[in-house]
Amino acid sequence: MKGIPGPDCPACLERLAQQALNGGGLPEAEAATLREDMLALVRAGLAVGRSPALIASDFFALARKRLPECDPFAAKKAADFAAARRAAAGLGPLPDCFADRARAAVLGNAIDHFFLAHTGELWGGGDGLRLGIDHLAQAETRLRPGGRVVILADNCGEQSFDRLLVEHLLGRGCTVDYVIKAGPVQNDLCLADLRAAGEEYGLGRVLDLAPPAVGLDPEAVPAELRERLEAADLVIAKGMGHFETLASAAGVFGGQDRLGWPLLMLFLAKCDTIAHSLGLKRGQGAALGCGLS
């Protein structure tokens, strides 16, 4: 993948591993041992050019086996739910059109473990967010009454923004499958999070079919989810993790599209590595389509 991993990936992955350990409840000595084992996976993965998202999935899988606290990001996720709820409400009424609602969904992607100093400025921009890559018009041609849309969800809190997009899609007569993780992984949405927050409403059919991993490894898609993706008129994948894990297979950087899905990736480029891979500035939004024709 073009420029990925990049020079800032080792520090970012180390920070993410430490955040998992901070909420994991292990005694200091055991945490130190687990930290070294997690960082060994980071070093090995980077040495062979493995995607940072897949490396993170590797060390989260290891952490799940050894941490007494099964969801070390629980406190952050609760705070993100509240922050996103306030921010989405602050957008006010948005025009009922695909482009404006999709840009709002991109705005929601500001929630993450990455530091983005102008998050408030982005949220305050509402539907005026200017995208560095904008394939929304092409994606909209895939929408029709009775059409099937699959949304691969991302971080806790984003559903407050995604709900605005789902409302529009349902209003156009589309069916929407809102796919979340089958279990906790970093600050990504899973069913327990939505139920605890009372936020299962307005998202279409909520399905916990995605593996508890960062993004979606195209080589490890469960059969039921794969069937839905292959039958969809449009697949909307939220967040940088989905970009990292799906872009190469979708032919973004050349080569054949091995996915075969009509794919729209909605995300903010929250780090220099992702931004530079697409010729964007850090913090810019992207609505990147593949196989939409």
mmCIF file of C-alpha atoms in Angstrom:
data_model
loop_
_atom_site.group_PDB
_atom_site.id
_atom_site.type_symbol
_atom_site.label_atom_id
_atom_site.label_comp_id
_atom_site.label_asym_id
_atom_site.label_seq_id
_atom_site.Cartn_x
_atom_site.Cartn_y
_atom_site.Cartn_z
ATOM 1 C CA MET A 1 0.000 0.000 0.000
ATOM 2 C CA LYS A 2 1.340 3.414 -1.010
ATOM 3 C CA GLY A 3 3.429 4.788 1.883
ATOM 4 C CA ILE A 4 1.784 2.567 4.512
ATOM 5 C CA PRO A 5 3.143 1.783 7.031
ATOM 6 C CA GLY A 6 4.777 5.186 7.413
ATOM 7 C CA PRO A 7 7.285 6.756 9.804
ATOM 8 C CA ASP A 8 4.644 7.746 12.361
ATOM 9 C CA CYS A 9 3.105 4.258 12.577
ATOM 10 C CA PRO A 10 5.452 2.741 15.219
ATOM 11 C CA ALA A 11 4.746 5.495 17.763
ATOM 12 C CA CYS A 12 1.015 5.413 17.053
ATOM 13 C CA LEU A 13 0.812 1.652 17.485
ATOM 14 C CA GLU A 14 2.860 1.809 20.690
ATOM 15 C CA ARG A 15 0.510 4.476 22.054
ATOM 16 C CA LEU A 16 -2.542 2.390 21.162
ATOM 17 C CA ALA A 17 -1.080 -0.679 22.859
ATOM 18 C CA GLN A 18 -0.386 1.358 25.988
ATOM 19 C CA GLN A 19 -3.941 2.684 26.046
ATOM 20 C CA ALA A 20 -5.235 -0.888 26.045
ATOM 21 C CA LEU A 21 -2.921 -1.764 28.914
ATOM 22 C CA ASN A 22 -3.931 1.330 30.899
ATOM 23 C CA GLY A 23 -7.535 0.131 31.054
ATOM 24 C CA GLY A 24 -6.786 -3.566 31.245
ATOM 25 C CA GLY A 25 -6.485 -4.057 34.995
ATOM 26 C CA LEU A 26 -3.260 -6.086 35.017
ATOM 27 C CA PRO A 27 -0.673 -5.867 37.827
ATOM 28 C CA GLU A 28 2.334 -3.790 36.826
ATOM 29 C CA ALA A 29 4.728 -6.695 36.212
ATOM 30 C CA GLU A 30 2.233 -8.635 34.092
ATOM 31 C CA ALA A 31 1.340 -5.491 32.170
ATOM 32 C CA ALA A 32 5.015 -4.913 31.392
ATOM 33 C CA THR A 33 5.366 -8.449 30.036
ATOM 34 C CA LEU A 34 2.241 -8.121 27.917
ATOM 35 C CA ARG A 35 3.415 -4.738 26.647
ATOM 36 C CA GLU A 36 6.675 -6.229 25.402
ATOM 37 C CA ASP A 37 4.814 -9.089 23.731
ATOM 38 C CA MET A 38 2.448 -6.619 22.032
ATOM 39 C CA LEU A 39 5.347 -4.463 20.864
ATOM 40 C CA ALA A 40 7.109 -7.545 19.512
ATOM 41 C CA LEU A 41 4.086 -8.056 17.259
ATOM 42 C CA VAL A 42 4.355 -4.411 16.195
ATOM 43 C CA ARG A 43 8.035 -4.752 15.299
ATOM 44 C CA ALA A 44 7.498 -8.015 13.413
ATOM 45 C CA GLY A 45 4.528 -6.641 11.490
ATOM 46 C CA LEU A 46 6.224 -3.400 10.509
ATOM 47 C CA ALA A 47 9.331 -5.288 9.391
ATOM 48 C CA VAL A 48 7.316 -7.024 6.672
ATOM 49 C CA GLY A 49 5.174 -3.996 5.776
ATOM 50 C CA ARG A 50 1.989 -5.313 7.368
ATOM 51 C CA SER A 51 -0.908 -2.841 7.563
ATOM 52 C CA PRO A 52 -0.959 -1.006 10.934
ATOM 53 C CA ALA A 53 -4.651 -1.865 11.292
ATOM 54 C CA LEU A 54 -3.892 -5.576 10.959
ATOM 55 C CA ILE A 55 -0.965 -5.253 13.392
ATOM 56 C CA ALA A 56 -3.280 -3.625 15.918
ATOM 57 C CA SER A 57 -5.775 -6.455 15.436
ATOM 58 C CA ASP A 58 -2.970 -8.921 16.191
ATOM 59 C CA PHE A 59 -2.007 -7.328 19.489
ATOM 60 C CA PHE A 60 -5.616 -6.723 20.537
ATOM 61 C CA ALA A 61 -6.285 -10.438 20.041
ATOM 62 C CA LEU A 62 -3.334 -11.195 22.291
ATOM 63 C CA ALA A 63 -4.512 -8.674 24.883
ATOM 64 C CA ARG A 64 -8.018 -10.197 24.976
ATOM 65 C CA LYS A 65 -6.521 -13.488 26.082
ATOM 66 C CA ARG A 66 -4.525 -11.978 28.940
ATOM 67 C CA LEU A 67 -6.347 -8.899 30.219
ATOM 68 C CA PRO A 68 -8.799 -9.373 33.117
ATOM 69 C CA GLU A 69 -10.794 -6.371 31.872
ATOM 70 C CA CYS A 70 -12.349 -7.518 28.597
ATOM 71 C CA ASP A 71 -13.014 -3.973 27.357
ATOM 72 C CA PRO A 72 -10.160 -1.651 28.354
ATOM 73 C CA PHE A 73 -11.633 1.188 26.284
ATOM 74 C CA ALA A 74 -15.014 1.158 28.066
ATOM 75 C CA ALA A 75 -14.519 4.499 29.832
ATOM 76 C CA LYS A 76 -13.402 6.246 26.653
ATOM 77 C CA LYS A 77 -16.328 4.824 24.710
ATOM 78 C CA ALA A 78 -18.850 6.111 27.257
ATOM 79 C CA ALA A 79 -17.323 9.588 27.047
ATOM 80 C CA ASP A 80 -17.329 9.446 23.231
ATOM 81 C CA PHE A 81 -21.025 8.542 23.165
ATOM 82 C CA ALA A 82 -21.849 11.654 25.185
ATOM 83 C CA ALA A 83 -19.555 13.963 23.196
ATOM 84 C CA ALA A 84 -20.880 12.765 19.852
ATOM 85 C CA ARG A 85 -24.489 13.061 20.965
ATOM 86 C CA ARG A 86 -23.933 16.730 21.822
ATOM 87 C CA ALA A 87 -21.964 17.425 18.649
ATOM 88 C CA ALA A 88 -24.490 15.786 16.315
ATOM 89 C CA ALA A 89 -27.338 17.688 17.953
ATOM 90 C CA GLY A 90 -25.348 20.887 17.446
ATOM 91 C CA LEU A 91 -25.357 20.417 13.669
ATOM 92 C CA GLY A 92 -28.995 21.412 13.587
ATOM 93 C CA PRO A 93 -31.365 20.347 10.785
ATOM 94 C CA LEU A 94 -29.473 19.143 7.723
ATOM 95 C CA PRO A 95 -30.826 19.063 4.175
ATOM 96 C CA ASP A 96 -32.301 15.667 3.352
ATOM 97 C CA CYS A 97 -29.826 14.859 0.605
ATOM 98 C CA PHE A 98 -27.205 12.144 0.300
ATOM 99 C CA ALA A 99 -24.171 14.430 0.013
ATOM 100 C CA ASP A 100 -24.946 16.473 3.130
ATOM 101 C CA ARG A 101 -25.822 13.438 5.231
ATOM 102 C CA ALA A 102 -22.718 11.549 4.051
ATOM 103 C CA ARG A 103 -20.490 14.513 4.934
ATOM 104 C CA ALA A 104 -22.043 14.509 8.396
ATOM 105 C CA ALA A 105 -21.090 10.824 8.682
ATOM 106 C CA VAL A 106 -17.511 11.757 7.770
ATOM 107 C CA LEU A 107 -17.554 14.391 10.519
ATOM 108 C CA GLY A 108 -18.484 11.724 13.032
ATOM 109 C CA ASN A 109 -15.217 9.954 12.274
ATOM 110 C CA ALA A 110 -13.378 12.660 14.254
ATOM 111 C CA ILE A 111 -13.887 10.440 17.316
ATOM 112 C CA ASP A 112 -10.826 8.236 17.780
ATOM 113 C CA HIS A 113 -7.733 7.543 19.836
ATOM 114 C CA PHE A 114 -5.877 9.871 17.474
ATOM 115 C CA PHE A 115 -5.348 13.454 18.572
ATOM 116 C CA LEU A 116 -6.966 15.879 16.169
ATOM 117 C CA ALA A 117 -6.625 19.389 17.550
ATOM 118 C CA HIS A 118 -9.371 20.907 15.435
ATOM 119 C CA THR A 119 -12.088 18.303 16.113
ATOM 120 C CA GLY A 120 -14.379 21.027 17.474
ATOM 121 C CA GLU A 121 -13.786 23.148 14.398
ATOM 122 C CA LEU A 122 -14.639 20.209 12.146
ATOM 123 C CA TRP A 123 -17.824 19.420 14.036
ATOM 124 C CA GLY A 124 -18.790 23.089 13.992
ATOM 125 C CA GLY A 125 -18.524 23.042 10.200
ATOM 126 C CA GLY A 126 -21.583 20.815 9.915
ATOM 127 C CA ASP A 127 -22.642 19.968 6.396
ATOM 128 C CA GLY A 128 -20.103 22.490 5.082
ATOM 129 C CA LEU A 129 -17.232 20.020 5.459
ATOM 130 C CA ARG A 130 -15.142 20.130 2.290
ATOM 131 C CA LEU A 131 -13.835 16.748 1.212
ATOM 132 C CA GLY A 132 -10.380 16.242 -0.217
ATOM 133 C CA ILE A 133 -11.733 13.281 -2.206
ATOM 134 C CA ASP A 134 -15.407 13.364 -3.154
ATOM 135 C CA HIS A 135 -16.999 10.414 -4.960
ATOM 136 C CA LEU A 136 -20.428 10.957 -3.409
ATOM 137 C CA ALA A 137 -22.153 11.673 -6.724
ATOM 138 C CA GLN A 138 -20.955 8.346 -8.138
ATOM 139 C CA ALA A 139 -22.075 6.531 -5.005
ATOM 140 C CA GLU A 140 -25.517 8.113 -5.130
ATOM 141 C CA THR A 141 -26.177 6.560 -8.525
ATOM 142 C CA ARG A 142 -26.191 3.177 -6.726
ATOM 143 C CA LEU A 143 -29.201 4.132 -4.582
ATOM 144 C CA ARG A 144 -32.697 3.095 -5.605
ATOM 145 C CA PRO A 145 -35.954 2.172 -3.865
ATOM 146 C CA GLY A 146 -35.511 -1.342 -2.548
ATOM 147 C CA GLY A 147 -31.739 -1.081 -2.845
ATOM 148 C CA ARG A 148 -29.548 -2.743 -0.245
ATOM 149 C CA VAL A 149 -26.987 -0.678 1.630
ATOM 150 C CA VAL A 150 -24.492 -2.151 4.096
ATOM 151 C CA ILE A 151 -22.726 0.243 6.465
ATOM 152 C CA LEU A 152 -19.565 -1.028 8.153
ATOM 153 C CA ALA A 153 -19.586 1.031 11.342
ATOM 154 C CA ASP A 154 -16.533 2.366 13.136
ATOM 155 C CA ASN A 155 -16.100 4.126 16.480
ATOM 156 C CA CYS A 156 -18.468 4.461 19.423
ATOM 157 C CA GLY A 157 -20.308 7.749 19.116
ATOM 158 C CA GLU A 158 -20.230 7.887 15.328
ATOM 159 C CA GLN A 159 -23.692 6.369 15.184
ATOM 160 C CA SER A 160 -25.077 9.762 16.245
ATOM 161 C CA PHE A 161 -23.835 11.114 12.908
ATOM 162 C CA ASP A 162 -24.442 7.928 10.914
ATOM 163 C CA ARG A 163 -28.070 7.991 11.989
ATOM 164 C CA LEU A 164 -28.557 11.135 9.879
ATOM 165 C CA LEU A 165 -27.314 9.259 6.811
ATOM 166 C CA VAL A 166 -29.381 6.159 7.586
ATOM 167 C CA GLU A 167 -32.503 8.311 7.942
ATOM 168 C CA HIS A 168 -31.947 9.612 4.415
ATOM 169 C CA LEU A 169 -31.290 6.160 2.981
ATOM 170 C CA LEU A 170 -34.407 4.692 4.585
ATOM 171 C CA GLY A 171 -36.405 7.656 3.306
ATOM 172 C CA ARG A 172 -35.304 6.765 -0.214
ATOM 173 C CA GLY A 173 -36.706 3.257 0.221
ATOM 174 C CA CYS A 174 -33.355 1.536 0.731
ATOM 175 C CA THR A 175 -32.798 -1.213 3.275
ATOM 176 C CA VAL A 176 -29.837 -0.609 5.573
ATOM 177 C CA ASP A 177 -27.726 -3.176 7.414
ATOM 178 C CA TYR A 178 -25.638 -1.381 10.052
ATOM 179 C CA VAL A 179 -22.795 -3.797 10.782
ATOM 180 C CA ILE A 180 -20.929 -3.500 14.067
ATOM 181 C CA LYS A 181 -18.266 -5.597 15.787
ATOM 182 C CA ALA A 182 -19.097 -8.972 17.293
ATOM 183 C CA GLY A 183 -17.088 -8.033 20.395
ATOM 184 C CA PRO A 184 -14.972 -5.235 21.881
ATOM 185 C CA VAL A 185 -11.903 -3.983 20.041
ATOM 186 C CA GLN A 186 -10.341 -0.565 20.766
ATOM 187 C CA ASN A 187 -13.130 2.055 20.694
ATOM 188 C CA ASP A 188 -15.176 0.432 17.926
ATOM 189 C CA LEU A 189 -18.907 -0.091 18.250
ATOM 190 C CA CYS A 190 -20.253 -3.407 19.467
ATOM 191 C CA LEU A 191 -23.763 -4.409 20.487
ATOM 192 C CA ALA A 192 -23.152 -4.110 24.228
ATOM 193 C CA ASP A 193 -22.104 -0.478 23.722
ATOM 194 C CA LEU A 194 -25.226 0.438 21.769
ATOM 195 C CA ARG A 195 -27.518 -1.291 24.242
ATOM 196 C CA ALA A 196 -25.852 0.303 27.265
ATOM 197 C CA ALA A 197 -26.261 3.736 25.673
ATOM 198 C CA GLY A 198 -29.817 3.039 24.463
ATOM 199 C CA GLU A 199 -28.737 3.938 20.926
ATOM 200 C CA GLU A 200 -29.856 0.982 18.808
ATOM 201 C CA TYR A 201 -32.618 3.021 17.164
ATOM 202 C CA GLY A 202 -32.627 4.696 13.740
ATOM 203 C CA LEU A 203 -29.757 2.684 12.272
ATOM 204 C CA GLY A 204 -31.639 0.181 10.133
ATOM 205 C CA ARG A 205 -30.936 -3.461 10.965
ATOM 206 C CA VAL A 206 -28.125 -3.566 13.509
ATOM 207 C CA LEU A 207 -26.033 -6.695 12.933
ATOM 208 C CA ASP A 208 -23.009 -7.691 15.020
ATOM 209 C CA LEU A 209 -21.338 -9.616 12.203
ATOM 210 C CA ALA A 210 -17.901 -7.980 11.918
ATOM 211 C CA PRO A 211 -14.980 -9.715 13.643
ATOM 212 C CA PRO A 212 -13.535 -7.944 16.722
ATOM 213 C CA ALA A 213 -10.634 -6.523 14.727
ATOM 214 C CA VAL A 214 -9.539 -3.136 13.412
ATOM 215 C CA GLY A 215 -11.194 -2.496 10.050
ATOM 216 C CA LEU A 216 -12.125 -5.621 8.108
ATOM 217 C CA ASP A 217 -9.541 -8.087 6.848
ATOM 218 C CA PRO A 218 -10.825 -9.092 3.386
ATOM 219 C CA GLU A 219 -9.302 -12.528 3.905
ATOM 220 C CA ALA A 220 -11.255 -13.107 7.124
ATOM 221 C CA VAL A 221 -14.823 -11.967 6.374
ATOM 222 C CA PRO A 222 -17.429 -14.253 7.988
ATOM 223 C CA ALA A 223 -19.677 -16.042 5.504
ATOM 224 C CA GLU A 224 -22.925 -14.268 6.466
ATOM 225 C CA LEU A 225 -21.307 -10.845 6.266
ATOM 226 C CA ARG A 226 -19.638 -11.666 2.946
ATOM 227 C CA GLU A 227 -22.995 -12.667 1.483
ATOM 228 C CA ARG A 228 -24.491 -9.326 2.502
ATOM 229 C CA LEU A 229 -21.540 -7.367 1.129
ATOM 230 C CA GLU A 230 -21.611 -9.183 -2.201
ATOM 231 C CA ALA A 231 -25.377 -8.657 -2.563
ATOM 232 C CA ALA A 232 -25.303 -4.954 -1.620
ATOM 233 C CA ASP A 233 -26.020 -2.121 -4.032
ATOM 234 C CA LEU A 234 -23.662 0.020 -1.960
ATOM 235 C CA VAL A 235 -21.231 -0.765 0.859
ATOM 236 C CA ILE A 236 -20.295 2.222 3.038
ATOM 237 C CA ALA A 237 -17.188 1.618 5.152
ATOM 238 C CA LYS A 238 -16.482 4.113 7.924
ATOM 239 C CA GLY A 239 -13.059 5.044 9.286
ATOM 240 C CA MET A 240 -9.341 4.730 8.611
ATOM 241 C CA GLY A 241 -9.204 1.118 9.739
ATOM 242 C CA HIS A 242 -11.528 0.091 6.921
ATOM 243 C CA PHE A 243 -9.500 2.182 4.481
ATOM 244 C CA GLU A 244 -6.261 0.496 5.578
ATOM 245 C CA THR A 245 -7.631 -3.023 5.373
ATOM 246 C CA LEU A 246 -9.787 -2.706 2.231
ATOM 247 C CA ALA A 247 -8.076 -0.148 -0.019
ATOM 248 C CA SER A 248 -5.467 -2.409 -1.593
ATOM 249 C CA ALA A 249 -7.956 -5.229 -2.206
ATOM 250 C CA ALA A 250 -10.332 -2.684 -3.762
ATOM 251 C CA GLY A 251 -7.648 -1.551 -6.208
ATOM 252 C CA VAL A 252 -7.213 1.965 -4.803
ATOM 253 C CA PHE A 253 -3.452 1.886 -5.427
ATOM 254 C CA GLY A 254 -3.586 -0.027 -8.703
ATOM 255 C CA GLY A 255 -4.165 -3.626 -9.587
ATOM 256 C CA GLN A 256 -7.403 -5.564 -9.761
ATOM 257 C CA ASP A 257 -10.403 -4.918 -7.532
ATOM 258 C CA ARG A 258 -10.500 -8.218 -5.666
ATOM 259 C CA LEU A 259 -13.460 -7.289 -3.469
ATOM 260 C CA GLY A 260 -16.099 -6.836 -6.131
ATOM 261 C CA TRP A 261 -18.271 -4.678 -3.876
ATOM 262 C CA PRO A 262 -19.554 -1.218 -4.821
ATOM 263 C CA LEU A 263 -17.596 0.447 -2.027
ATOM 264 C CA LEU A 264 -17.652 3.966 -0.560
ATOM 265 C CA MET A 265 -15.132 4.665 2.213
ATOM 266 C CA LEU A 266 -15.984 7.625 4.455
ATOM 267 C CA PHE A 267 -13.257 8.820 6.817
ATOM 268 C CA LEU A 268 -11.092 11.645 8.062
ATOM 269 C CA ALA A 269 -7.377 11.362 7.320
ATOM 270 C CA LYS A 270 -6.335 11.687 10.956
ATOM 271 C CA CYS A 271 -2.646 10.926 10.558
ATOM 272 C CA ASP A 272 0.058 12.032 8.136
ATOM 273 C CA THR A 273 0.625 8.511 6.788
ATOM 274 C CA ILE A 274 -2.975 8.041 5.641
ATOM 275 C CA ALA A 275 -3.212 11.631 4.395
ATOM 276 C CA HIS A 276 -0.015 11.421 2.348
ATOM 277 C CA SER A 277 -1.024 8.071 0.835
ATOM 278 C CA LEU A 278 -3.935 9.847 -0.850
ATOM 279 C CA GLY A 279 -2.433 13.283 -1.431
ATOM 280 C CA LEU A 280 -4.527 14.850 1.346
ATOM 281 C CA LYS A 281 -3.743 17.126 4.251
ATOM 282 C CA ARG A 282 -4.046 15.741 7.759
ATOM 283 C CA GLY A 283 -7.588 16.240 8.986
ATOM 284 C CA GLN A 284 -9.204 16.318 5.548
ATOM 285 C CA GLY A 285 -12.219 14.173 4.852
ATOM 286 C CA ALA A 286 -12.534 11.590 2.119
ATOM 287 C CA ALA A 287 -15.446 9.930 0.352
ATOM 288 C CA LEU A 288 -13.452 7.418 -1.660
ATOM 289 C CA GLY A 289 -15.316 5.125 -4.016
ATOM 290 C CA CYS A 290 -14.299 1.881 -5.719
ATOM 291 C CA GLY A 291 -16.330 -0.259 -8.116
ATOM 292 C CA LEU A 292 -19.195 2.227 -8.268
ATOM 293 C CA SER A 293 -19.743 2.219 -12.025
#
